[in-house]
Coordinates of C-alpha atoms and ligand atoms in Angstrom, one line a residue:
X1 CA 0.0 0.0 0.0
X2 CA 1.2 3.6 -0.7
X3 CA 2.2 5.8 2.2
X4 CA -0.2 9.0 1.7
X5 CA -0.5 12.0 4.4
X6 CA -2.7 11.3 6.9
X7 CA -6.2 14.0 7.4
X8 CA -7.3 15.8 10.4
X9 CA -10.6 17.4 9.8
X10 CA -11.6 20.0 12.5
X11 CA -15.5 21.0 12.7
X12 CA -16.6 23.7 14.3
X13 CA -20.2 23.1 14.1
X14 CA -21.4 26.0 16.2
X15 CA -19.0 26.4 18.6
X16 CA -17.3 29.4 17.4
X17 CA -19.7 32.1 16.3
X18 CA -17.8 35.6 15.9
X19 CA -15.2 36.4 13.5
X20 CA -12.7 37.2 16.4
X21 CA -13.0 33.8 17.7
X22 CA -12.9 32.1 14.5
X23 CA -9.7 34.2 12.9
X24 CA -8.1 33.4 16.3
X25 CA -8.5 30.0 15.9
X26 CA -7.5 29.7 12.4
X27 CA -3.7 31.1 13.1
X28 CA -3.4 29.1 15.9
X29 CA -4.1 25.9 13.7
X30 CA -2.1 27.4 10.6
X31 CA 0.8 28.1 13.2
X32 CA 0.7 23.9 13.5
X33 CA 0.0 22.9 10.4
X34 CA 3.1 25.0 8.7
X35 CA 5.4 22.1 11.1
X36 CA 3.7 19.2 10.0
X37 CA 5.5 17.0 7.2
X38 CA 3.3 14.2 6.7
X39 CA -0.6 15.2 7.7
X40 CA -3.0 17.4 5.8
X41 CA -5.1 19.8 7.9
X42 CA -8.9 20.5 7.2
X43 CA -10.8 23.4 8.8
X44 CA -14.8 23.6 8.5
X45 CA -16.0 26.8 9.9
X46 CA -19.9 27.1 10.3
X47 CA -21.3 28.8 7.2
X48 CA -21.7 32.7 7.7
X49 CA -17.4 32.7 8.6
X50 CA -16.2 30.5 5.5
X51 CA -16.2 33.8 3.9
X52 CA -13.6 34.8 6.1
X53 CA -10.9 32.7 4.9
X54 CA -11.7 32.9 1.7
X55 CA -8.4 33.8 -0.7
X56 CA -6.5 34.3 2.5
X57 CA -5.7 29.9 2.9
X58 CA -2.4 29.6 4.0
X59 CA -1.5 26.9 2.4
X60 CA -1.1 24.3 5.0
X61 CA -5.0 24.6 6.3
X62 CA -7.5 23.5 3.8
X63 CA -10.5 25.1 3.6
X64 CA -13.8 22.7 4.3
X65 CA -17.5 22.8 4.7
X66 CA -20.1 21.5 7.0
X67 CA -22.7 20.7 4.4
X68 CA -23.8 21.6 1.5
X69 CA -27.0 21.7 -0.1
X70 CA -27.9 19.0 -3.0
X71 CA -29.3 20.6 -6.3
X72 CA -27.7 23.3 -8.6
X73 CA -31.2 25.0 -9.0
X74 CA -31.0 28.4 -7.6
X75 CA -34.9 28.7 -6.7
X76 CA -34.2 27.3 -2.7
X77 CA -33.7 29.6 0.2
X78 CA -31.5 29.2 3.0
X79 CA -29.3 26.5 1.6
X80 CA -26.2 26.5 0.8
X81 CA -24.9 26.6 -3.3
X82 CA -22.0 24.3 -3.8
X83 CA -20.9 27.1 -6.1
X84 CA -20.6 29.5 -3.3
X85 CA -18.4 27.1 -1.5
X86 CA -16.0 26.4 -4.2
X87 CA -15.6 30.5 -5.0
X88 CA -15.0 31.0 -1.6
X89 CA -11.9 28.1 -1.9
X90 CA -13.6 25.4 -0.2
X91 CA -12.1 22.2 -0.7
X92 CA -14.0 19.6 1.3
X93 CA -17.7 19.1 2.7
X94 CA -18.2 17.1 5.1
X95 CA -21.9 15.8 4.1
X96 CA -24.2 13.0 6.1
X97 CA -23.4 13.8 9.5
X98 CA -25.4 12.1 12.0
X99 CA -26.6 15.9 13.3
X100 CA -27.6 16.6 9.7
X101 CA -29.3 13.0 9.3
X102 CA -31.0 13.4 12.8
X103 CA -32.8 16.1 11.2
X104 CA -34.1 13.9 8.7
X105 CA -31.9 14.0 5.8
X106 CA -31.8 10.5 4.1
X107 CA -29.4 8.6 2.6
X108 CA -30.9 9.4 -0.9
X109 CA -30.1 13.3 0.2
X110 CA -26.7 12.1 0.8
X111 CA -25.8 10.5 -2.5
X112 CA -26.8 13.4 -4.7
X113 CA -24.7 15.6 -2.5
X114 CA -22.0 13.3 -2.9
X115 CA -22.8 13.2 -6.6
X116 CA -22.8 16.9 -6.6
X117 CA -19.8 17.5 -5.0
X118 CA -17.8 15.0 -7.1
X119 CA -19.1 16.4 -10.2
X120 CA -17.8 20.4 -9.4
X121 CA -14.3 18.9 -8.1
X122 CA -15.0 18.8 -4.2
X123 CA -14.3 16.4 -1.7
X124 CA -17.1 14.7 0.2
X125 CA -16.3 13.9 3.5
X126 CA -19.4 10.8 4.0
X127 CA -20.3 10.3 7.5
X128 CA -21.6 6.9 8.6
X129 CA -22.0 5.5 11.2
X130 CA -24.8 3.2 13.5
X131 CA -26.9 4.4 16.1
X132 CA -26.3 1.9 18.4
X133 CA -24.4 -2.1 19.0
X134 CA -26.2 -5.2 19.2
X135 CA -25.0 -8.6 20.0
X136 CA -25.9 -10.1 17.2
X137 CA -24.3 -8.0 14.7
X138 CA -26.7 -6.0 12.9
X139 CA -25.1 -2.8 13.1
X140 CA -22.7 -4.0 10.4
X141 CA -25.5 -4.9 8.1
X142 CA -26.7 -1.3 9.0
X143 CA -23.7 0.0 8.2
X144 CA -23.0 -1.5 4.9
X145 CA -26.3 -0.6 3.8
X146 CA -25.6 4.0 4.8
X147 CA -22.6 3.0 3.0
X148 CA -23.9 1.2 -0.3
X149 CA -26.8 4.1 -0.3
X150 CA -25.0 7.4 0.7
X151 CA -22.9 6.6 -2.3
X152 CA -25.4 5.0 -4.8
X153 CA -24.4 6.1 -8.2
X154 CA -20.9 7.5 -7.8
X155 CA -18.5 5.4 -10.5
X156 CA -15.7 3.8 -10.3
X157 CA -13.5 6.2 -11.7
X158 CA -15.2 9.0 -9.0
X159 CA -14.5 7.3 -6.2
X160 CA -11.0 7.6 -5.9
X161 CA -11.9 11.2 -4.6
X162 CA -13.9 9.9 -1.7
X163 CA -13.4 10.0 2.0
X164 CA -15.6 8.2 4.2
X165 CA -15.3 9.6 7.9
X166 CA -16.4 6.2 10.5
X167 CA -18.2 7.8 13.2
X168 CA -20.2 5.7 15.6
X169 CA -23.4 7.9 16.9
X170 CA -23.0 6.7 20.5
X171 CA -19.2 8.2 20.4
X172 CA -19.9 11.5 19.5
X173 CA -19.7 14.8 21.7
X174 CA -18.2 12.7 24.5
X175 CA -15.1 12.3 25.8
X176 CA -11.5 10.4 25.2
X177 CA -12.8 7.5 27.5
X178 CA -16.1 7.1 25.2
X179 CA -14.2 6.6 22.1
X180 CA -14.1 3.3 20.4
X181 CA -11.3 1.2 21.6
X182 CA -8.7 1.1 18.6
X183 CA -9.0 -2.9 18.3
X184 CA -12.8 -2.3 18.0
X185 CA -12.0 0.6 14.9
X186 CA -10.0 -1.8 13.4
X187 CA -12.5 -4.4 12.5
X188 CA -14.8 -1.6 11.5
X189 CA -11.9 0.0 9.0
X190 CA -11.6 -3.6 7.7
X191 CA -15.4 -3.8 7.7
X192 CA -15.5 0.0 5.6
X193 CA -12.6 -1.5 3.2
X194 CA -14.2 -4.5 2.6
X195 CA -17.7 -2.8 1.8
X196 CA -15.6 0.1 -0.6
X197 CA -13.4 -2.9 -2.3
X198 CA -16.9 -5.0 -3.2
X199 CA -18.2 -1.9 -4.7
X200 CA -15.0 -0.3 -6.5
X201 CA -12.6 -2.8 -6.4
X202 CA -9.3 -3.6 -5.1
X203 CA -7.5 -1.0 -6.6
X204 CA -9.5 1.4 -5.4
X205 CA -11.5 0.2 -2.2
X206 CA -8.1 -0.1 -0.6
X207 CA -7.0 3.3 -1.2
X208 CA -10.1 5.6 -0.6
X209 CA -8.9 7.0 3.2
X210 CA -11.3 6.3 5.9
X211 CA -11.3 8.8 8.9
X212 CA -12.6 8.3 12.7
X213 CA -14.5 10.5 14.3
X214 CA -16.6 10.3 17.4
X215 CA -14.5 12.0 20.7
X216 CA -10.9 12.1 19.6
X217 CA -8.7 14.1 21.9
X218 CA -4.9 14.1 22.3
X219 CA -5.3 12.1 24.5
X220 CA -6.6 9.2 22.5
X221 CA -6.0 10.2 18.6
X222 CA -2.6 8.8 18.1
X223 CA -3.7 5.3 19.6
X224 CA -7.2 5.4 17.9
X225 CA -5.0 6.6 14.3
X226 CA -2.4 3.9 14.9
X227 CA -4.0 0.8 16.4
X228 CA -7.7 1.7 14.4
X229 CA -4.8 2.0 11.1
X230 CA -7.6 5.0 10.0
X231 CA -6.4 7.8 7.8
X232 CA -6.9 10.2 10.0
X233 CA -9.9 11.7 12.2
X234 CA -12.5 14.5 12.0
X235 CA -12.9 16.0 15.1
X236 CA -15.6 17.9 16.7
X237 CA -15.3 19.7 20.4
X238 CA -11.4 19.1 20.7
X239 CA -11.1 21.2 17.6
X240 CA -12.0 24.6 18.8
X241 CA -9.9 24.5 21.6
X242 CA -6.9 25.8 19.9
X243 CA -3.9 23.6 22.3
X244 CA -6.1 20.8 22.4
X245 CA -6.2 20.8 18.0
X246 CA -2.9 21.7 17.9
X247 CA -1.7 18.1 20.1
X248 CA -3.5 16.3 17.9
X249 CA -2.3 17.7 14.5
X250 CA 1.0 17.0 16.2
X251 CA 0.2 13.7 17.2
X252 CA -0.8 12.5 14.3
X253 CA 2.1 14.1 12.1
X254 CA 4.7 12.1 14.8
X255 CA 2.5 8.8 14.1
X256 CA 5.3 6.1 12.6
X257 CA 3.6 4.8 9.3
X258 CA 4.3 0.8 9.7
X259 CA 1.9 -0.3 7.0
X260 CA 3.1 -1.6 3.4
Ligands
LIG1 P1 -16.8 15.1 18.7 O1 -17.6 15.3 17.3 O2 -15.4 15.1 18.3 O3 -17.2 16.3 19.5 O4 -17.3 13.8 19.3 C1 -17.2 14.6 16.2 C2 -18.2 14.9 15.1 O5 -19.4 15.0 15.3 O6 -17.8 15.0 13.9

């Protein structure tokens, strides 16, 4: 397998909500991500401050989104154009997260984001995740099936631009001690693979990155990235707190890549 750069994906969601705060934030995760040599480093602001970035990326922080809305048709109000986005320099959107989906968006919503996205040259970020465990297994057929519809129709040849971000619904907004143990996340990224390789092949299944998400701290990223052998991880809460970002950017730049 070929070593690529590792992703961390900070989203704001609502926390920050004044341009002071947000700029602030921004150089203090630039100021990291200028060191790093071998991880990539995503920041999506909530909506009204992505205009504040735009034309001013420093190179080392990508641009992202938190959603985006699914049609090119202008005639909607309060949505949010994916032409906008990519004017403003936005790279990545991170589309079916399980806040989004709890307010009933389906998977079908999903997939023409995706779709969308893909076709105008940005990167979906696809959330899955389940809800809850059961003994006997089912989340997994649950989860092959979000995966298999959030990306109905994309090709073969579009998928290689795909990341899926893993985030279990009863990990999120917790903290380190909630996560999923990193033996636990590495079944599910063989689980993800296996689902992505059935639908796109070996050649590509392998290589689309698969993120964690779901409480990652420093305190737990470089163990989850490692032992989990994820991509990297989108993080909510621990990425407006602008030491707490800036260990785990650093954490997962000093990760030793062991895989072939
Ligand atoms: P969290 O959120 O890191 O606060 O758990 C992750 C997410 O919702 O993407």
């Amino acid at each position: 397998m070929k070593k690529t750069k590792k992703l961390v994906v900070g989203n704001w969601k609502l926390y920050i909500d004044t341009p002071k705060a947000a700029k602030a934030l921004w150089k203090s995760v630039s100021t990291t991500a200028r060191k790093t040599r071998k991880t990539d480093v995503v920041v999506c602001p909530p909506m009204p401050l992505l205009g504040l970035f735009a034309g001013n990326i420093s190179g080392r922080v990508s641009l992202g989104a938190q959603d985006v809305f699914w049609t090119l048709e202008p005639k909607w109000t309060g949505q949010t154009s994916v032409y906008a986005l990519r004017s403003l320099g936005v790279g990545h959107v991170i589309v079916g997260h399980s806040e989004v989906r709890a307010l009933g968006e389906s998977n079908e919503a999903v997939a023409m984001k995706v779709g969308l996205l893909l076709k105008t040259g940005l990167t979906p970020i696809v959330c899955v995740g389940e809800r809850e465990r059961d003994d006997k297994g089912q989340y997994l057929s649950h989860l092959e099936a979000q995966i298999r519809a959030s990306l109905a129709g994309v090709s073969r040849q579009k998928a290689s631009k795909l990341v899926i971000a893993y985030e279990p619904l009863w990990a999120i907004g917790r903290s380190a001690d909630d996560a999923l143990p990193p033996e636990h996340l590495h079944q599910m990224t063989l689980f993800i693979k296996k689902t992505l390789v059935s639908l796109y092949g070996r050649n590509i299944g392998t290589t689309i990155p698969i993120l964690y998400g779901g409480s990652v701290e420093s305190k737990n990223v470089a163990e989850l990235v490692a032992g989990g052998e994820v991509d990297g991880v989108l993080v909510g809460h621990a990425s407006v707190d602008a030491k707490e970002f800036s260990a785990i950017i650093r954490s997962v730049d000093d990760i030793k890549d062991v895989r072939k």
